[in-house]
CSV table of C-alpha atoms in Angstrom, one decimal:
chain,number,residue,atom,x,y,z
A,460,GLN,CA,47.4,172.4,184.2
A,461,VAL,CA,49.2,173.9,180.9
A,462,GLU,CA,47.3,173.6,177.6
A,463,LEU,CA,49.1,174.7,174.3
A,464,VAL,CA,47.6,174.8,171.0
A,465,GLU,CA,50.0,175.5,167.8
A,466,SER,CA,48.5,176.8,164.8
A,467,GLY,CA,49.9,178.8,161.6
A,468,GLY,CA,51.9,176.1,159.7
A,469,GLY,CA,51.2,175.5,156.2
A,470,LEU,CA,53.1,175.1,152.8
A,471,VAL,CA,54.8,178.4,151.5
A,472,GLN,CA,57.3,179.1,148.7
A,473,ALA,CA,61.0,179.9,149.7
A,474,GLY,CA,61.3,183.6,150.2
A,475,GLU,CA,57.7,183.7,151.7
A,476,SER,CA,56.5,184.3,155.2
A,477,LEU,CA,54.2,182.6,158.0
A,478,ARG,CA,53.3,183.3,161.4
A,479,LEU,CA,52.7,180.6,164.1
A,480,SER,CA,50.8,181.0,167.2
A,481,CYS,CA,51.0,179.2,170.8
A,482,ALA,CA,48.0,179.9,172.6
A,483,VAL,CA,48.7,179.0,176.4
A,484,SER,CA,45.6,178.3,178.6
A,485,GLY,CA,45.0,176.6,181.7
A,486,GLY,CA,45.5,178.1,185.4
A,487,GLY,CA,47.5,177.5,188.8
A,488,PHE,CA,50.8,178.3,187.3
A,489,SER,CA,53.2,181.0,186.0
A,490,ILE,CA,55.1,180.9,182.5
A,491,ASP,CA,58.8,181.2,182.8
A,492,ALA,CA,59.5,181.2,179.2
A,493,ILE,CA,57.9,180.2,176.0
A,494,GLY,CA,60.0,178.6,173.1
A,495,TRP,CA,59.5,177.6,169.9
A,496,TYR,CA,61.4,174.5,168.6
A,497,ARG,CA,61.8,172.5,165.2
A,498,GLN,CA,62.3,168.9,164.5
A,499,ALA,CA,63.1,168.0,160.8
A,500,PRO,CA,62.8,164.2,159.7
A,501,GLY,CA,65.7,162.0,160.9
A,502,LYS,CA,67.2,165.1,162.9
A,503,GLN,CA,67.1,166.5,167.0
A,504,ARG,CA,64.5,168.8,168.0
A,505,ASP,CA,66.3,172.4,168.4
A,506,LEU,CA,65.6,175.9,169.7
A,507,VAL,CA,64.4,178.2,167.6
A,508,ALA,CA,63.3,181.4,169.4
A,509,LEU,CA,62.4,181.9,172.8
A,510,ILE,CA,60.9,184.5,175.2
A,511,THR,CA,61.2,184.5,178.7
A,512,ASN,CA,58.3,186.2,180.9
A,513,SER,CA,60.7,189.2,181.2
A,514,GLY,CA,60.6,189.7,177.6
A,515,ARG,CA,64.2,188.6,176.8
A,516,THR,CA,64.3,186.9,173.4
A,517,THR,CA,66.8,184.4,172.3
A,518,TYR,CA,67.2,182.9,168.5
A,519,ALA,CA,68.9,180.4,167.0
A,520,GLU,CA,71.6,181.7,164.7
A,521,SER,CA,70.1,180.0,161.6
A,522,VAL,CA,67.1,182.4,161.9
A,523,GLU,CA,68.2,185.4,163.6
A,524,GLY,CA,67.2,188.4,161.3
A,525,ARG,CA,64.5,186.2,159.8
A,526,PHE,CA,62.5,185.1,162.8
A,527,THR,CA,60.7,187.4,165.3
A,528,ILE,CA,59.2,185.6,168.4
A,529,SER,CA,56.4,188.1,170.4
A,530,ARG,CA,53.9,187.7,172.8
A,531,ASP,CA,50.3,189.0,173.2
A,532,SER,CA,49.6,189.0,177.0
A,533,ALA,CA,46.1,189.8,176.6
A,534,ASP,CA,45.1,186.7,174.9
A,535,ASN,CA,48.3,184.8,176.3
A,536,THR,CA,49.6,183.8,172.8
A,537,VAL,CA,53.1,183.8,171.9
A,538,TYR,CA,53.8,184.3,168.0
A,539,LEU,CA,56.6,183.2,165.7
A,540,GLN,CA,57.0,185.4,162.9
A,541,MET,CA,59.0,183.9,160.1
A,542,GLY,CA,60.3,185.7,157.2
A,543,SER,CA,62.3,184.7,154.2
A,544,LEU,CA,61.7,180.8,154.9
A,545,LYS,CA,64.3,178.7,153.3
A,546,PRO,CA,63.5,175.2,152.4
A,547,GLU,CA,66.1,174.0,155.3
A,548,ASP,CA,63.3,175.9,157.7
A,549,SER,CA,61.0,172.9,156.8
A,550,ALA,CA,60.3,170.8,159.9
A,551,VAL,CA,57.5,170.3,162.5
A,552,TYR,CA,57.4,173.3,164.7
A,553,TYR,CA,56.5,172.6,168.4
A,554,CYS,CA,55.8,175.2,171.2
A,555,ASN,CA,56.9,174.4,174.7
A,556,ALA,CA,56.3,176.1,178.0
A,557,GLU,CA,58.6,176.4,180.9
A,558,TYR,CA,56.4,176.7,184.0
A,559,HIS,CA,56.0,176.7,187.8
A,560,ALA,CA,53.0,176.1,189.7
A,561,HIS,CA,52.0,178.8,192.3
A,562,GLY,CA,53.5,178.3,195.3
A,563,SER,CA,56.1,175.9,193.8
A,564,THR,CA,59.6,176.5,192.9
A,565,TYR,CA,60.2,173.4,190.8
A,566,HIS,CA,60.2,174.1,187.3
A,567,GLN,CA,58.6,172.2,184.6
A,568,ALA,CA,57.9,171.8,180.7
A,569,TYR,CA,55.3,171.0,178.6
A,570,TRP,CA,55.1,170.6,174.9
A,571,GLY,CA,52.5,171.6,172.0
A,572,GLU,CA,51.5,168.9,169.3
A,573,GLY,CA,53.2,170.5,166.7
A,574,THR,CA,52.7,172.2,163.6
A,575,GLN,CA,54.2,171.2,160.0
A,576,VAL,CA,55.9,173.8,158.0
A,577,THR,CA,56.9,173.2,154.6
A,578,VAL,CA,59.1,175.4,152.3
A,579,SER,CA,59.2,174.5,148.8
A,580,SER,CA,62.2,175.8,146.5
């Protein structure tokens, strides 16, 4: 069973930085990719950044050059370093794990509970 614990959200001013963390725990599975998504009130949940098990990264156009996703295999944590934050970056940020159980080719996804990021102007 996959478990995800997000942390690092908070209230910052425009132009400042934050780092979100997604700690992955559990056993009996292999992670295929970890993504950060965000959802603002009244809007759909959108991909912000994703990193695959091979280290390939993908970013939403709106955060390209400002956000960096990375992983620390030693402590099974994925980070989202957010810089030059804008009020429109305000949202609940969710960590998502795409994984498959050992011995299975069936791919599943699991969501964390989210962490609030608020950027004031």
